[in-house]
Coordinates of C-alpha atoms and ligand atoms in Angstrom, one line a residue:
M486 CA 79.6 112.7 83.1
D487 CA 79.7 116.5 83.2
R488 CA 77.0 118.4 85.0
P489 CA 75.2 120.6 82.5
N490 CA 76.7 123.9 83.7
E491 CA 80.2 122.3 83.5
T492 CA 79.6 121.0 80.0
K493 CA 78.9 124.6 78.9
A494 CA 82.1 125.9 80.5
N495 CA 84.1 123.0 78.9
E496 CA 83.1 124.2 75.4
F497 CA 85.0 127.4 76.1
A498 CA 87.9 125.8 78.0
A499 CA 91.2 126.9 76.7
M500 CA 92.9 123.8 78.1
R501 CA 91.5 120.4 78.7
L502 CA 92.4 117.1 80.0
C503 CA 90.7 114.2 78.3
V504 CA 90.7 111.1 80.5
R505 CA 90.2 107.9 78.6
L506 CA 88.4 105.7 81.0
P507 CA 88.4 102.8 78.6
A508 CA 92.2 103.0 78.5
V509 CA 92.3 103.0 82.3
V510 CA 90.2 99.9 82.3
E511 CA 92.4 98.3 79.6
N512 CA 95.5 99.1 81.6
Y513 CA 93.9 97.5 84.7
R514 CA 93.2 94.4 82.7
T515 CA 96.8 94.4 81.4
A516 CA 98.0 94.7 85.0
K517 CA 95.8 91.8 86.0
R518 CA 97.1 89.6 83.1
M519 CA 100.7 90.4 84.2
A520 CA 100.0 89.9 87.9
G521 CA 97.8 86.8 87.7
P522 CA 97.0 84.9 89.8
A523 CA 97.8 87.8 92.2
A524 CA 95.0 90.4 92.6
V525 CA 95.3 94.0 91.5
A526 CA 94.2 96.9 93.6
G527 CA 93.8 100.4 92.1
V528 CA 95.8 103.2 93.6
V529 CA 93.6 106.3 93.4
K530 CA 95.4 108.6 95.9
A531 CA 95.7 112.3 95.1
D532 CA 92.4 112.4 93.2
A533 CA 93.6 109.4 91.1
Y534 CA 96.8 111.2 90.2
G535 CA 94.8 114.3 89.2
L536 CA 92.5 112.4 86.8
G537 CA 89.5 112.5 89.1
M538 CA 89.0 109.8 91.8
R539 CA 85.3 109.3 91.3
P540 CA 85.1 108.6 87.6
V541 CA 88.4 106.6 87.7
A542 CA 87.3 104.5 90.7
R543 CA 83.9 103.9 89.1
A544 CA 85.6 102.7 85.8
L545 CA 88.0 100.4 87.7
A546 CA 85.1 99.0 89.8
S547 CA 83.2 98.2 86.6
A548 CA 86.2 96.2 85.5
G549 CA 86.1 94.1 88.7
C550 CA 88.5 96.1 90.8
D551 CA 87.3 95.7 94.4
S552 CA 90.3 97.1 96.4
F553 CA 91.7 100.6 96.3
F554 CA 94.5 102.5 98.0
V555 CA 94.4 106.1 99.0
A556 CA 96.9 108.1 101.0
R557 CA 94.8 110.3 103.2
L558 CA 91.8 109.6 105.5
E559 CA 89.9 112.4 103.6
E560 CA 90.5 110.6 100.3
G561 CA 89.2 107.3 101.9
I562 CA 86.0 109.0 103.2
A563 CA 85.4 110.6 99.7
L564 CA 85.9 107.2 98.0
R565 CA 83.7 105.4 100.5
L566 CA 80.8 107.7 99.4
V567 CA 81.0 106.4 95.8
S568 CA 82.2 102.8 96.6
P569 CA 80.1 101.4 99.4
E570 CA 81.4 97.9 99.0
A571 CA 85.1 98.3 98.1
R572 CA 88.0 97.5 100.3
I573 CA 89.7 100.9 100.8
F574 CA 93.2 100.9 102.2
V575 CA 94.5 104.2 103.8
L576 CA 98.3 104.4 103.5
D577 CA 98.5 107.2 106.1
G578 CA 97.6 104.5 108.7
A579 CA 95.7 105.1 111.9
P580 CA 97.1 108.0 114.0
A581 CA 95.0 108.0 117.2
E582 CA 92.8 111.0 116.2
T583 CA 91.7 109.3 113.0
V584 CA 90.6 105.9 114.5
P585 CA 86.9 106.8 114.9
A586 CA 86.6 108.1 111.4
L587 CA 88.4 105.1 109.9
I588 CA 86.0 102.8 111.7
A589 CA 82.9 104.8 110.9
N590 CA 83.8 104.7 107.2
Q591 CA 84.9 101.1 107.2
L592 CA 88.3 102.0 106.0
T593 CA 91.3 99.7 106.3
P594 CA 94.3 101.5 107.6
V595 CA 97.8 100.5 106.6
L596 CA 99.3 100.4 110.1
N597 CA 102.8 101.9 110.0
S598 CA 104.2 101.3 113.6
L599 CA 103.7 99.3 116.8
P600 CA 101.9 102.3 118.5
E601 CA 99.4 102.4 115.6
I602 CA 98.9 98.7 115.9
A603 CA 98.4 99.1 119.6
G604 CA 95.8 101.8 119.0
W605 CA 93.9 99.8 116.4
S606 CA 94.0 96.7 118.7
A607 CA 92.7 98.8 121.7
A608 CA 89.8 100.1 119.5
A609 CA 88.9 96.6 118.5
R610 CA 89.0 95.3 122.0
T611 CA 86.9 98.2 123.3
M612 CA 84.3 97.4 120.6
R613 CA 84.6 93.7 121.4
T614 CA 85.1 93.0 117.7
E615 CA 87.9 92.4 115.2
L616 CA 89.1 95.2 112.9
D617 CA 90.8 94.7 109.6
A618 CA 94.1 96.2 108.9
A619 CA 97.1 96.1 106.6
V620 CA 100.5 96.3 108.3
H621 CA 103.4 98.0 106.5
I622 CA 106.9 96.5 107.0
D623 CA 109.8 98.7 106.1
T624 CA 112.2 96.8 103.9
G625 CA 114.5 99.7 103.0
M626 CA 112.6 102.8 102.1
N627 CA 113.2 104.0 105.6
R628 CA 110.1 106.2 105.3
L629 CA 107.0 104.6 106.7
G630 CA 106.3 101.2 108.2
L631 CA 107.7 99.0 111.0
P632 CA 111.5 99.2 111.2
S633 CA 113.3 95.9 111.8
G634 CA 113.3 96.4 115.6
E635 CA 109.5 96.8 115.7
L636 CA 109.2 93.8 113.3
A637 CA 111.1 91.6 115.7
L638 CA 108.9 92.7 118.6
L639 CA 105.7 92.1 116.6
S640 CA 107.0 88.7 115.6
A641 CA 107.8 87.7 119.1
E642 CA 104.5 89.0 120.6
H643 CA 102.1 88.9 117.7
K644 CA 99.3 87.1 119.6
H645 CA 99.2 89.8 122.2
R646 CA 100.0 92.8 120.0
L647 CA 97.6 91.8 117.2
A648 CA 94.7 91.0 119.6
G649 CA 91.5 92.1 117.8
V650 CA 93.4 93.0 114.6
R651 CA 92.6 90.9 111.6
V652 CA 95.7 91.4 109.3
V653 CA 94.3 91.3 105.8
L654 CA 97.6 92.4 104.2
W655 CA 101.3 92.4 105.1
M656 CA 102.8 95.0 102.8
S657 CA 106.0 96.8 101.9
H658 CA 107.1 99.2 99.2
L659 CA 110.1 99.1 96.8
A660 CA 112.5 102.1 96.5
C661 CA 113.9 101.4 93.0
S662 CA 111.4 99.4 91.1
D663 CA 111.6 101.7 88.1
D664 CA 115.1 100.3 87.6
P665 CA 115.1 96.6 86.9
A666 CA 118.9 96.6 87.3
S667 CA 118.9 98.0 90.8
K668 CA 120.2 95.7 93.5
M669 CA 117.7 97.2 95.9
N670 CA 114.9 95.2 94.3
R671 CA 116.3 91.8 95.3
R672 CA 117.4 93.1 98.6
Q673 CA 114.0 94.3 99.6
L674 CA 112.4 91.2 98.2
D675 CA 114.6 89.1 100.4
R676 CA 113.9 91.2 103.5
F677 CA 110.2 91.0 102.8
R678 CA 110.3 87.2 102.5
T679 CA 112.2 87.1 105.8
A680 CA 109.6 89.3 107.5
L681 CA 106.7 87.2 106.2
A682 CA 108.4 84.1 107.6
M683 CA 108.4 85.7 111.0
L684 CA 104.7 86.6 111.0
P685 CA 101.4 84.8 111.0
P686 CA 100.1 84.0 107.5
A687 CA 98.1 86.6 105.6
P688 CA 98.1 87.9 102.1
A689 CA 101.1 90.0 101.1
A690 CA 101.8 92.9 98.7
L691 CA 105.2 94.4 97.8
S692 CA 104.8 95.9 94.4
A693 CA 103.4 99.1 92.8
S694 CA 103.6 99.6 89.0
G695 CA 107.3 99.1 88.8
G696 CA 107.3 95.8 90.8
L697 CA 104.5 94.6 88.6
M698 CA 107.0 94.7 85.7
L699 CA 109.7 92.9 87.7
G700 CA 108.1 89.4 87.4
K701 CA 106.3 86.8 89.4
D702 CA 108.7 86.9 92.4
Y703 CA 107.5 90.4 93.2
H704 CA 103.7 89.9 92.9
F705 CA 102.8 87.9 96.0
D706 CA 99.0 88.1 96.5
L707 CA 98.2 91.6 95.5
V708 CA 99.9 94.3 93.3
R709 CA 99.0 98.0 93.7
P710 CA 99.7 99.9 90.6
G711 CA 98.9 103.6 90.2
I712 CA 100.8 105.2 87.4
A713 CA 100.5 102.2 85.1
L714 CA 96.7 102.5 85.2
Y715 CA 97.0 106.1 84.0
G716 CA 99.3 105.2 81.1
G717 CA 102.6 106.1 82.6
H718 CA 105.7 104.0 82.0
P719 CA 106.6 102.2 85.2
L720 CA 110.2 101.5 84.1
N721 CA 113.1 103.6 82.9
V722 CA 113.8 101.1 80.2
G723 CA 112.0 99.1 77.5
P724 CA 108.6 99.6 75.9
N725 CA 105.6 100.8 77.9
P726 CA 102.9 98.1 77.8
F727 CA 100.2 100.5 79.1
K728 CA 98.0 102.7 76.9
T729 CA 97.8 106.5 76.9
A730 CA 94.9 107.3 79.3
V731 CA 95.3 111.1 79.6
V732 CA 95.5 113.6 76.8
C733 CA 96.3 117.2 77.7
T734 CA 95.5 119.8 75.0
A735 CA 95.2 123.6 74.8
R736 CA 93.7 125.8 72.2
I737 CA 95.6 128.2 70.1
M738 CA 94.3 131.7 70.9
Q739 CA 96.4 133.7 68.5
T740 CA 99.2 133.3 65.9
R741 CA 101.6 135.8 64.5
T742 CA 104.6 135.9 62.2
I743 CA 107.7 137.7 63.7
A744 CA 110.8 138.9 62.0
A745 CA 114.3 137.5 62.8
G746 CA 115.6 139.2 65.9
E747 CA 112.2 139.6 67.6
T748 CA 111.8 137.9 71.0
V749 CA 108.9 136.1 72.6
G750 CA 107.5 136.3 76.2
Y751 CA 108.7 137.4 79.6
G752 CA 112.4 138.0 79.9
A753 CA 112.7 137.9 76.1
T754 CA 114.4 134.5 76.4
F755 CA 113.4 133.3 72.9
T756 CA 114.9 135.1 69.9
A757 CA 113.7 134.3 66.4
G758 CA 116.7 133.3 64.3
R759 CA 114.5 133.6 61.1
T760 CA 111.1 134.7 60.2
T761 CA 109.1 132.7 62.7
K762 CA 105.5 131.8 63.2
I763 CA 104.4 131.8 66.8
A764 CA 101.2 130.2 68.2
T765 CA 100.1 131.1 71.7
A766 CA 97.9 128.6 73.6
G767 CA 95.7 129.1 76.6
L768 CA 97.6 127.2 79.2
G769 CA 100.3 128.2 81.7
Y770 CA 101.9 127.3 84.9
A771 CA 98.6 128.1 86.8
D772 CA 97.1 125.1 84.9
G773 CA 100.0 122.9 85.8
L774 CA 102.3 123.4 82.8
F775 CA 105.7 123.5 84.5
R776 CA 107.6 126.8 83.9
S777 CA 110.7 124.6 83.6
V778 CA 109.5 123.6 80.1
S779 CA 110.2 127.1 78.9
N780 CA 112.4 126.9 75.8
A781 CA 112.8 123.2 76.6
G782 CA 109.6 121.2 76.0
C783 CA 107.4 120.5 73.0
G784 CA 103.8 120.5 72.1
A785 CA 102.4 118.6 69.2
V786 CA 99.9 119.2 66.4
G787 CA 98.8 116.3 64.2
G788 CA 101.7 114.2 65.4
T789 CA 104.4 116.9 64.7
R790 CA 106.4 118.4 67.6
I791 CA 106.5 122.1 68.0
P792 CA 109.0 123.6 70.5
V793 CA 107.9 125.8 73.4
A794 CA 109.1 129.3 72.5
G795 CA 110.1 131.5 75.4
R796 CA 108.9 131.3 79.0
V797 CA 105.7 129.7 80.0
S798 CA 103.6 132.3 81.7
M799 CA 100.8 132.0 84.2
D800 CA 98.0 131.5 81.6
L801 CA 99.8 131.2 78.3
A802 CA 102.5 129.4 76.5
S803 CA 103.9 130.1 73.0
F804 CA 105.1 127.6 70.4
D805 CA 107.3 127.9 67.4
V806 CA 105.1 126.6 64.6
T807 CA 107.1 127.8 61.7
D808 CA 107.7 124.3 60.3
L809 CA 104.1 123.1 60.7
T810 CA 102.1 122.4 57.5
P811 CA 99.4 123.4 57.1
P812 CA 100.0 126.4 59.4
P813 CA 98.0 126.2 62.6
A814 CA 95.0 128.5 63.1
T815 CA 93.2 130.1 66.0
G816 CA 91.1 127.5 67.8
M817 CA 93.3 124.5 66.9
E818 CA 94.4 122.3 69.7
I819 CA 98.0 121.7 70.7
E820 CA 98.8 118.5 72.6
L821 CA 101.0 118.9 75.6
F822 CA 101.1 115.2 76.3
G823 CA 99.1 112.3 75.1
D824 CA 99.3 110.3 71.9
T825 CA 102.4 112.0 70.4
I826 CA 104.2 113.2 73.5
A827 CA 104.5 110.7 76.3
L828 CA 104.0 111.8 79.9
E829 CA 107.7 110.8 80.4
E830 CA 108.8 113.1 77.6
I831 CA 107.2 116.3 79.0
A832 CA 108.3 115.2 82.5
K833 CA 111.9 115.0 81.3
A834 CA 111.7 118.4 79.7
A835 CA 110.3 119.8 82.9
G836 CA 113.0 118.1 85.0
T837 CA 110.5 116.0 86.9
I838 CA 108.6 112.7 86.6
G839 CA 105.2 111.9 85.1
Y840 CA 103.6 111.5 88.5
E841 CA 104.3 115.2 89.3
I842 CA 103.1 116.3 85.9
L843 CA 99.7 114.6 86.5
T844 CA 99.3 115.6 90.1
S845 CA 100.2 119.2 89.4
L846 CA 97.5 119.8 86.8
S847 CA 95.3 122.4 88.4
R848 CA 91.6 122.5 88.9
R849 CA 91.5 125.1 86.1
A850 CA 92.4 122.3 83.6
K851 CA 89.0 121.1 82.6
R852 CA 88.6 117.3 82.8
T853 CA 86.5 115.5 80.3
Y854 CA 85.8 111.8 80.5
E855 CA 85.7 109.5 77.5
E856 CA 83.4 106.6 78.4
N857 CA 83.2 103.3 76.6
P858 CA 83.3 103.6 72.9
Ligands
PLP398 C1 101.7 105.6 95.4 C2 101.9 104.2 95.9 C3 101.7 103.1 95.1 C4 101.4 103.3 93.6 O1 102.6 103.6 93.0 P1 102.8 103.6 91.4 O2 104.3 103.7 91.2 O3 102.1 104.8 90.9 O4 102.3 102.4 90.8 C5 101.7 101.8 95.6 N1 102.0 101.7 96.9 C6 102.3 102.7 97.7 C7 102.7 102.4 99.1 C8 102.3 104.0 97.3 O5 102.6 105.0 98.1

């Protein structure tokens, strides 16, 4: 997977991100099992949540995934280069200036408004052809998609307004699908069903990873998980059925034993209450380790948690390894998240969500890809 010069650099990398492509594939299969008979598309926006769009898309395609969602036009163009056959939905839609590039790259826009539908329809009629599109109906996010007034107009005048547009997907997006107890889920489901009844028949999609977990009612014809494929827990309750697909580790660069009363790092925010062993690893906020895990988060060695000691700095983070047996040595790897520490655990310590942890990992964090065993 790595180009030769990268492989060499990886040998020296202080921090690395191991992406388990077989786990991504297994998570895709799990999603398919849960969604069946609905289809499952792979959401690979934001460089597949920071994992690397190309290897992830390739792995998903090998498991039979033939539809992908990206956010930006640029992401769609990049994915088209590696996936000549796939259906690629672009969530950003079809603002006028992007229409030629969408068409040239055979991308399927998720049209978000009547003006976008009009622009896409005009392009199709000019070309004397039909152009595929998804249409996003807003059922309560109040972010993107046709608001109820535009939905009513589209319903009343769909023949005219959709001239030249082949709708391949009516879609909407849930606001609270991480919380199965939220009343918003049922409310949006009802609104989506009402919208579908007003529109010409076409496949429909409501759910991302969270909705996938909410049961058959939420699956319609296509489900579009992202975080679940990457091993995140889609819900705020219950066990996570998806496998760890990303392991983030950093090497210990130096260890030292400090006396009680000594402090660690910038601001001297950690004070040793006893004779303390400190291990410092080569990762910091410039790699994507949130500074907010200072004195809050944990790393892990061999399944044992070791607390972050002091502030995370740009390139380094220190850990209290006093209780670790055997004591860690220079060159050993500390896990930041992966098999011991769930993405959600580090996210909680950082005051954020797993999505932001993954997408914040910088380019300096070296990605390695585990292929099929
Ligand atoms: C990001 C996104 C998804 C995927 O969401 P996950 O929670 O990661 O599964 C699906 N649909 C839309 C519209 C999105 O923006």
